[in-house]
CSV table of C-alpha atoms and ligand atoms in Angstrom, one decimal:
chain,number,residue,atom,x,y,z
H,1,MET,CA,0.1,-0.2,0.0
H,2,VAL,CA,1.2,3.4,-1.0
H,3,GLY,CA,-0.7,5.6,1.8
H,4,GLN,CA,-4.1,4.1,1.3
H,5,ILE,CA,-3.5,3.2,-2.3
H,6,PRO,CA,-2.8,-0.6,-3.2
H,7,LYS,CA,0.8,-1.0,-4.8
H,8,GLU,CA,-0.6,-3.3,-7.4
H,9,LEU,CA,-2.9,-0.7,-8.4
H,10,VAL,CA,-0.3,1.9,-9.0
H,11,GLU,CA,1.6,-0.8,-11.0
H,12,GLU,CA,-1.6,-1.4,-13.2
H,13,LEU,CA,-2.1,2.0,-13.7
H,14,ARG,CA,1.7,2.6,-14.8
H,15,LYS,CA,1.5,0.1,-17.5
H,16,ALA,CA,-2.3,1.4,-18.3
H,17,LYS,CA,-2.7,3.5,-21.7
H,18,LYS,CA,-6.5,3.5,-21.8
H,19,ILE,CA,-8.5,4.9,-18.6
H,20,GLY,CA,-12.1,5.0,-18.5
H,21,VAL,CA,-14.1,6.4,-15.5
H,22,LEU,CA,-17.7,6.7,-14.5
H,23,THR,CA,-18.8,9.4,-11.9
H,24,GLY,CA,-22.0,9.9,-10.1
H,25,ALA,CA,-23.5,12.3,-7.5
H,26,GLY,CA,-21.1,11.2,-5.1
H,27,ILE,CA,-18.0,13.1,-6.7
H,28,SER,CA,-19.8,16.5,-6.2
H,29,ALA,CA,-20.9,15.6,-2.7
H,30,GLU,CA,-17.7,17.4,-1.4
H,31,SER,CA,-18.4,20.5,-3.5
H,32,LYS,CA,-21.8,20.6,-1.4
H,33,ILE,CA,-24.0,19.7,-4.2
H,34,PRO,CA,-26.6,17.7,-2.7
H,35,THR,CA,-27.5,14.7,-4.6
H,36,PHE,CA,-30.9,14.7,-6.3
H,37,ARG,CA,-32.7,13.4,-3.2
H,38,ASP,CA,-31.0,15.3,-0.7
H,39,ALA,CA,-31.8,18.5,-2.8
H,40,MET,CA,-35.6,18.2,-2.2
H,41,THR,CA,-35.2,20.5,0.8
H,42,GLY,CA,-36.5,24.0,1.8
H,43,LEU,CA,-39.2,25.3,-0.8
H,44,TRP,CA,-38.7,21.9,-2.5
H,45,ALA,CA,-39.2,19.6,0.6
H,46,SER,CA,-42.9,18.6,-0.4
H,47,PHE,CA,-42.0,17.0,-3.9
H,48,SER,CA,-40.3,14.1,-4.9
H,49,PRO,CA,-37.9,13.5,-7.9
H,50,GLU,CA,-40.7,11.9,-10.0
H,51,GLU,CA,-43.1,14.7,-9.6
H,52,LEU,CA,-40.4,17.5,-11.0
H,53,ALA,CA,-38.0,15.6,-13.1
H,54,THR,CA,-40.4,13.8,-15.7
H,55,PRO,CA,-41.7,15.1,-19.2
H,56,GLU,CA,-45.2,14.7,-17.6
H,57,ALA,CA,-44.2,17.1,-14.8
H,58,PHE,CA,-43.1,19.5,-17.1
H,59,ALA,CA,-46.2,19.4,-19.3
H,60,ARG,CA,-48.5,19.7,-16.1
H,61,ASN,CA,-46.6,22.8,-14.5
H,62,PRO,CA,-43.7,23.9,-16.4
H,63,LYS,CA,-43.1,26.9,-14.4
H,64,MET,CA,-42.8,24.7,-11.4
H,65,VAL,CA,-40.2,22.5,-13.1
H,66,TRP,CA,-38.1,25.6,-14.7
H,67,ASP,CA,-38.0,27.1,-10.9
H,68,TRP,CA,-36.7,23.8,-9.5
H,69,TYR,CA,-33.9,23.8,-12.2
H,70,ALA,CA,-33.2,27.4,-12.1
H,71,PHE,CA,-32.7,27.1,-8.2
H,72,ARG,CA,-30.4,23.9,-8.9
H,73,ARG,CA,-28.6,25.8,-11.6
H,74,ASP,CA,-27.8,28.5,-9.5
H,75,MET,CA,-26.4,26.1,-6.6
H,76,CYS,CA,-24.0,24.3,-9.3
H,77,ALA,CA,-22.8,27.7,-10.6
H,78,LYS,CA,-21.8,28.7,-7.3
H,79,ALA,CA,-20.1,25.5,-6.1
H,80,LEU,CA,-16.3,24.8,-7.1
H,81,PRO,CA,-14.7,21.8,-8.3
H,82,ASN,CA,-13.3,19.9,-5.3
H,83,PRO,CA,-9.6,17.8,-5.3
H,84,GLY,CA,-11.6,14.7,-6.6
H,85,HIS,CA,-12.5,16.6,-9.9
H,86,LEU,CA,-9.3,18.1,-10.1
H,87,ALA,CA,-7.4,15.0,-9.7
H,88,LEU,CA,-9.3,13.5,-12.4
H,89,ALA,CA,-8.7,16.4,-14.7
H,90,GLU,CA,-4.7,15.7,-13.8
H,91,LEU,CA,-5.1,12.0,-14.5
H,92,GLU,CA,-6.7,12.5,-17.6
H,93,LYS,CA,-3.2,14.8,-18.9
H,94,ARG,CA,-1.2,11.4,-18.4
H,95,TYR,CA,-2.8,9.0,-20.7
H,96,GLU,CA,-3.2,8.8,-24.5
H,97,GLN,CA,-7.0,7.8,-23.9
H,98,PHE,CA,-8.8,8.8,-21.1
H,99,THR,CA,-12.5,9.1,-21.3
H,100,LEU,CA,-14.7,10.3,-18.3
H,101,THR,CA,-18.5,9.4,-18.4
H,102,THR,CA,-20.5,11.4,-15.6
H,103,GLN,CA,-23.9,11.0,-14.5
H,104,ASN,CA,-23.9,14.4,-13.1
H,105,VAL,CA,-25.4,17.7,-14.8
H,106,ASP,CA,-23.4,20.4,-12.7
H,107,GLY,CA,-20.4,20.8,-15.1
H,108,LEU,CA,-17.8,20.7,-12.4
H,109,HIS,CA,-15.6,18.3,-14.3
H,110,GLN,CA,-15.3,20.6,-17.1
H,111,ARG,CA,-15.0,23.2,-14.9
H,112,ALA,CA,-11.7,21.5,-13.2
H,113,GLY,CA,-10.0,21.4,-16.5
H,114,SER,CA,-11.4,17.6,-18.0
H,115,GLN,CA,-11.8,17.8,-21.6
H,116,ARG,CA,-13.0,14.4,-22.8
H,117,VAL,CA,-16.3,14.4,-20.8
H,118,PHE,CA,-19.5,12.7,-21.7
H,119,GLU,CA,-22.7,13.9,-19.8
H,120,LEU,CA,-25.0,10.9,-19.7
H,121,HIS,CA,-27.8,12.9,-18.1
H,122,GLY,CA,-27.3,16.3,-19.9
H,123,SER,CA,-26.2,19.5,-18.5
H,124,ILE,CA,-28.3,22.0,-16.1
H,125,ALA,CA,-26.3,24.9,-17.6
H,126,ARG,CA,-28.1,24.5,-20.9
H,127,VAL,CA,-31.7,24.6,-22.1
H,128,LYS,CA,-33.2,23.6,-25.3
H,129,CYS,CA,-36.5,23.7,-27.3
H,130,THR,CA,-38.8,21.1,-26.0
H,131,ASP,CA,-40.2,20.6,-29.3
H,132,THR,CA,-37.2,20.4,-31.6
H,133,GLY,CA,-34.3,19.9,-29.0
H,134,ARG,CA,-32.5,22.8,-30.5
H,135,LEU,CA,-30.1,24.4,-27.8
H,136,LEU,CA,-30.3,27.9,-26.4
H,137,GLU,CA,-27.3,29.9,-27.3
H,138,GLY,CA,-26.4,32.6,-25.1
H,139,GLU,CA,-27.9,33.4,-21.7
H,140,ILE,CA,-30.8,31.7,-20.2
H,141,PRO,CA,-33.6,34.1,-19.5
H,142,GLU,CA,-35.6,34.6,-16.5
H,143,CYS,CA,-38.8,32.8,-16.1
H,144,ASP,CA,-41.9,34.2,-16.7
H,145,GLU,CA,-45.5,32.4,-16.5
H,146,PRO,CA,-45.2,30.3,-18.7
H,147,PRO,CA,-41.5,29.5,-19.0
H,148,PRO,CA,-39.8,31.5,-21.8
H,149,LEU,CA,-39.6,30.6,-25.5
H,150,HIS,CA,-36.6,29.5,-27.9
H,151,PRO,CA,-36.2,32.6,-30.1
H,152,GLU,CA,-35.9,30.6,-33.3
H,153,THR,CA,-38.3,27.8,-33.1
H,154,GLY,CA,-41.0,29.5,-30.8
H,155,GLY,CA,-40.9,26.3,-28.5
H,156,LEU,CA,-40.9,26.1,-24.7
H,157,LEU,CA,-37.5,26.0,-23.4
H,158,ARG,CA,-36.7,23.2,-20.9
H,159,PRO,CA,-33.6,22.1,-19.3
H,160,ASP,CA,-31.0,20.1,-21.3
H,161,VAL,CA,-31.1,16.9,-18.9
H,162,VAL,CA,-32.3,13.5,-19.3
H,163,TRP,CA,-35.6,13.2,-17.3
H,164,PHE,CA,-37.0,9.9,-15.9
H,165,GLY,CA,-38.4,7.7,-18.8
H,166,GLU,CA,-36.5,9.7,-21.3
H,167,MET,CA,-33.9,8.2,-23.6
H,168,LEU,CA,-30.1,8.8,-22.8
H,169,PRO,CA,-28.2,10.8,-25.7
H,170,ALA,CA,-27.6,7.8,-28.0
H,171,GLU,CA,-23.9,8.9,-29.0
H,172,VAL,CA,-22.7,9.8,-25.7
H,173,LEU,CA,-23.7,6.4,-24.4
H,174,GLN,CA,-22.3,4.6,-27.3
H,175,GLU,CA,-18.9,6.4,-26.8
H,176,SER,CA,-19.2,5.8,-23.1
H,177,ALA,CA,-19.8,2.0,-23.6
H,178,LYS,CA,-17.0,1.8,-26.3
H,179,ALA,CA,-14.4,3.5,-23.4
H,180,ALA,CA,-15.8,0.9,-21.0
H,181,ARG,CA,-15.0,-2.2,-23.4
H,182,ASN,CA,-11.5,-0.8,-24.3
H,183,ALA,CA,-10.3,0.5,-21.1
H,184,ASP,CA,-7.2,-1.0,-19.2
H,185,VAL,CA,-8.1,0.4,-15.9
H,186,TYR,CA,-11.9,1.6,-15.4
H,187,PHE,CA,-12.9,3.8,-12.4
H,188,THR,CA,-16.5,4.0,-10.9
H,189,ILE,CA,-16.6,6.8,-8.6
H,190,GLY,CA,-19.5,8.1,-6.3
H,191,THR,CA,-22.2,6.3,-7.7
H,192,SER,CA,-24.6,4.2,-6.3
H,193,ALA,CA,-24.3,1.9,-9.1
H,194,LEU,CA,-28.1,1.3,-9.2
H,195,VAL,CA,-29.2,3.5,-12.2
H,196,TYR,CA,-29.1,1.9,-15.7
H,197,PRO,CA,-27.5,1.9,-18.1
H,198,ALA,CA,-24.9,4.0,-16.4
H,199,ALA,CA,-24.6,1.0,-13.8
H,200,ALA,CA,-23.7,-1.3,-16.7
H,201,LEU,CA,-20.7,0.5,-17.9
H,202,PRO,CA,-18.2,-0.9,-15.3
H,203,VAL,CA,-19.9,-4.1,-15.7
H,204,GLU,CA,-19.0,-4.3,-19.5
H,205,ALA,CA,-15.4,-3.0,-18.4
H,206,GLN,CA,-15.0,-5.9,-15.8
H,207,ARG,CA,-16.4,-8.4,-18.6
H,208,ALA,CA,-13.9,-7.0,-21.2
H,209,GLY,CA,-11.1,-7.7,-18.9
H,210,ALA,CA,-10.3,-4.1,-17.3
H,211,THR,CA,-8.9,-3.8,-13.9
H,212,VAL,CA,-12.0,-2.0,-12.2
H,213,VAL,CA,-11.7,0.2,-9.4
H,214,GLU,CA,-14.4,1.6,-7.2
H,215,ILE,CA,-14.2,4.5,-5.0
H,216,ASN,CA,-17.0,5.3,-2.7
H,217,PRO,CA,-17.4,5.6,1.4
H,218,THR,CA,-19.7,2.9,1.2
H,219,GLU,CA,-20.3,-0.6,-0.5
H,220,THR,CA,-22.5,-0.7,-3.5
H,221,PRO,CA,-23.9,-3.6,-5.7
H,222,PHE,CA,-20.7,-3.1,-7.8
H,223,SER,CA,-18.5,-3.9,-5.0
H,224,LEU,CA,-17.9,-7.3,-5.2
H,225,LEU,CA,-17.1,-7.1,-8.8
H,226,ALA,CA,-14.5,-4.6,-8.5
H,227,THR,CA,-10.8,-5.5,-8.8
H,228,PHE,CA,-10.1,-2.8,-6.1
H,229,SER,CA,-12.8,-1.2,-3.9
H,230,LEU,CA,-11.2,1.8,-2.2
H,231,ARG,CA,-13.4,2.9,0.6
H,232,GLY,CA,-13.3,6.8,1.4
H,233,LYS,CA,-14.1,10.1,-0.2
H,234,ALA,CA,-13.2,10.8,-3.9
H,235,GLY,CA,-11.6,14.1,-2.6
H,236,GLU,CA,-9.3,12.2,-0.8
H,237,ILE,CA,-8.4,9.0,-2.6
H,238,LEU,CA,-8.2,10.6,-5.7
H,239,PRO,CA,-5.3,13.0,-4.8
H,240,ALA,CA,-3.7,10.3,-3.0
H,241,LEU,CA,-3.7,8.1,-6.0
H,242,LEU,CA,-2.0,10.8,-8.1
H,243,ALA,CA,0.5,11.2,-5.5
H,244,ALA,CA,1.2,7.4,-5.2
H,245,LEU,CA,1.7,7.6,-9.0
H,246,ASP,CA,4.3,10.3,-8.7
H,247,ASP,CA,6.1,8.3,-5.8
T,1,APR,N1,-16.8,10.4,-2.6
T,1,APR,C1,-17.3,9.5,-3.2
T,1,APR,N2,-18.5,8.9,-3.2
T,1,APR,C2,-19.4,9.4,-2.4
T,1,APR,C3,-19.3,10.4,-1.4
T,1,APR,C4,-17.8,11.1,-1.6
T,1,APR,N3,-17.3,12.2,-1.0
T,1,APR,N4,-20.0,11.0,-0.8
T,1,APR,C5,-21.2,9.9,-1.2
T,1,APR,N5,-20.6,9.1,-2.1
T,1,APR,C6,-21.4,8.2,-2.8
T,1,APR,C7,-22.4,7.4,-2.0
T,1,APR,O1,-22.1,6.3,-1.0
T,1,APR,C8,-23.4,6.7,-2.8
T,1,APR,O2,-23.1,5.4,-3.3
T,1,APR,O3,-22.1,8.5,-3.8
T,1,APR,C9,-22.9,7.6,-4.2
T,1,APR,C10,-24.2,8.6,-4.7
T,1,APR,O4,-25.2,7.8,-5.1
T,1,APR,P1,-26.6,8.7,-5.9
T,1,APR,O5,-27.0,9.5,-5.0
T,1,APR,O6,-27.5,7.2,-6.2
T,1,APR,O7,-25.9,9.0,-7.1
T,1,APR,P2,-26.0,8.6,-8.5
T,1,APR,O8,-25.3,7.1,-8.7
T,1,APR,O9,-25.3,9.4,-9.2
T,1,APR,O10,-27.3,8.6,-9.2
T,1,APR,C11,-27.5,8.2,-10.3
T,1,APR,O11,-29.8,8.7,-10.3
T,1,APR,O12,-31.3,10.3,-9.1
T,1,APR,C12,-31.0,9.7,-10.5
T,1,APR,O13,-30.3,11.0,-12.4
T,1,APR,C13,-29.9,11.0,-11.2
T,1,APR,O14,-27.8,11.0,-11.9
T,1,APR,C14,-28.4,10.4,-10.9
T,1,APR,C15,-29.0,8.8,-10.9
């Protein structure tokens, strides 16, 4: 062990050429972004995510859904990348092939400097036309009643996130699956490994022969399959891993 990092893992990482990563809400916990369910506090305490994050909810009450996302967008904009995000951006620089797939919509990986990021669940920083999917360029307007319209298409604007019951962006999923199948080392970080199809990515990597590393303070359904299960916070383990590589 080098600190809390197994020596065998350091050796694997030194040999590796292709790295794949899947992240979830846990990597942003240390940036004080509450997970989806934890965010249902204060004004929003009486709602469930299913009441706010579905196409049906938006059709029923677009202003309420818009306001919920505006509240979270503001929270994400004020948050800062933490040492876990920064360590992943640094790790990317050291590999010929590095693909990061995130289930988070907060944009913190990109703000930390990560280059090749696939957003499986979209981005809270973007809005798009409900009818055509065309993204809005420029600043997101304040909400009126009903929410603003796309200036070119005239359709109602909505957050560019994947709601319950919606398809994931096909190309993002394809690239993520390819990266999982090709990886020498695959990381699954801060995700409960419950929500599919994201949860299938580390399984695919493992089946294709990758060394799979889980970083999470608690056990998940994937823990037993992982080659290395590192119990702890991403913001502590990832910098320790970089330090072990430099040792
Ligand atoms: N470092 C690493 N992992 C952490 C940390 C931390 N500091 N803090 C918490 N975790 C772990 C938790 O133990 C948990 O396993 O992060 C995981 C968060 O799990 P979820 O809240 O289920 O988040 P996620 O896996 O991203 O959920 C997937 O479900 O709610 C939907 O669309 C939403 O993208 C989300 C998806």
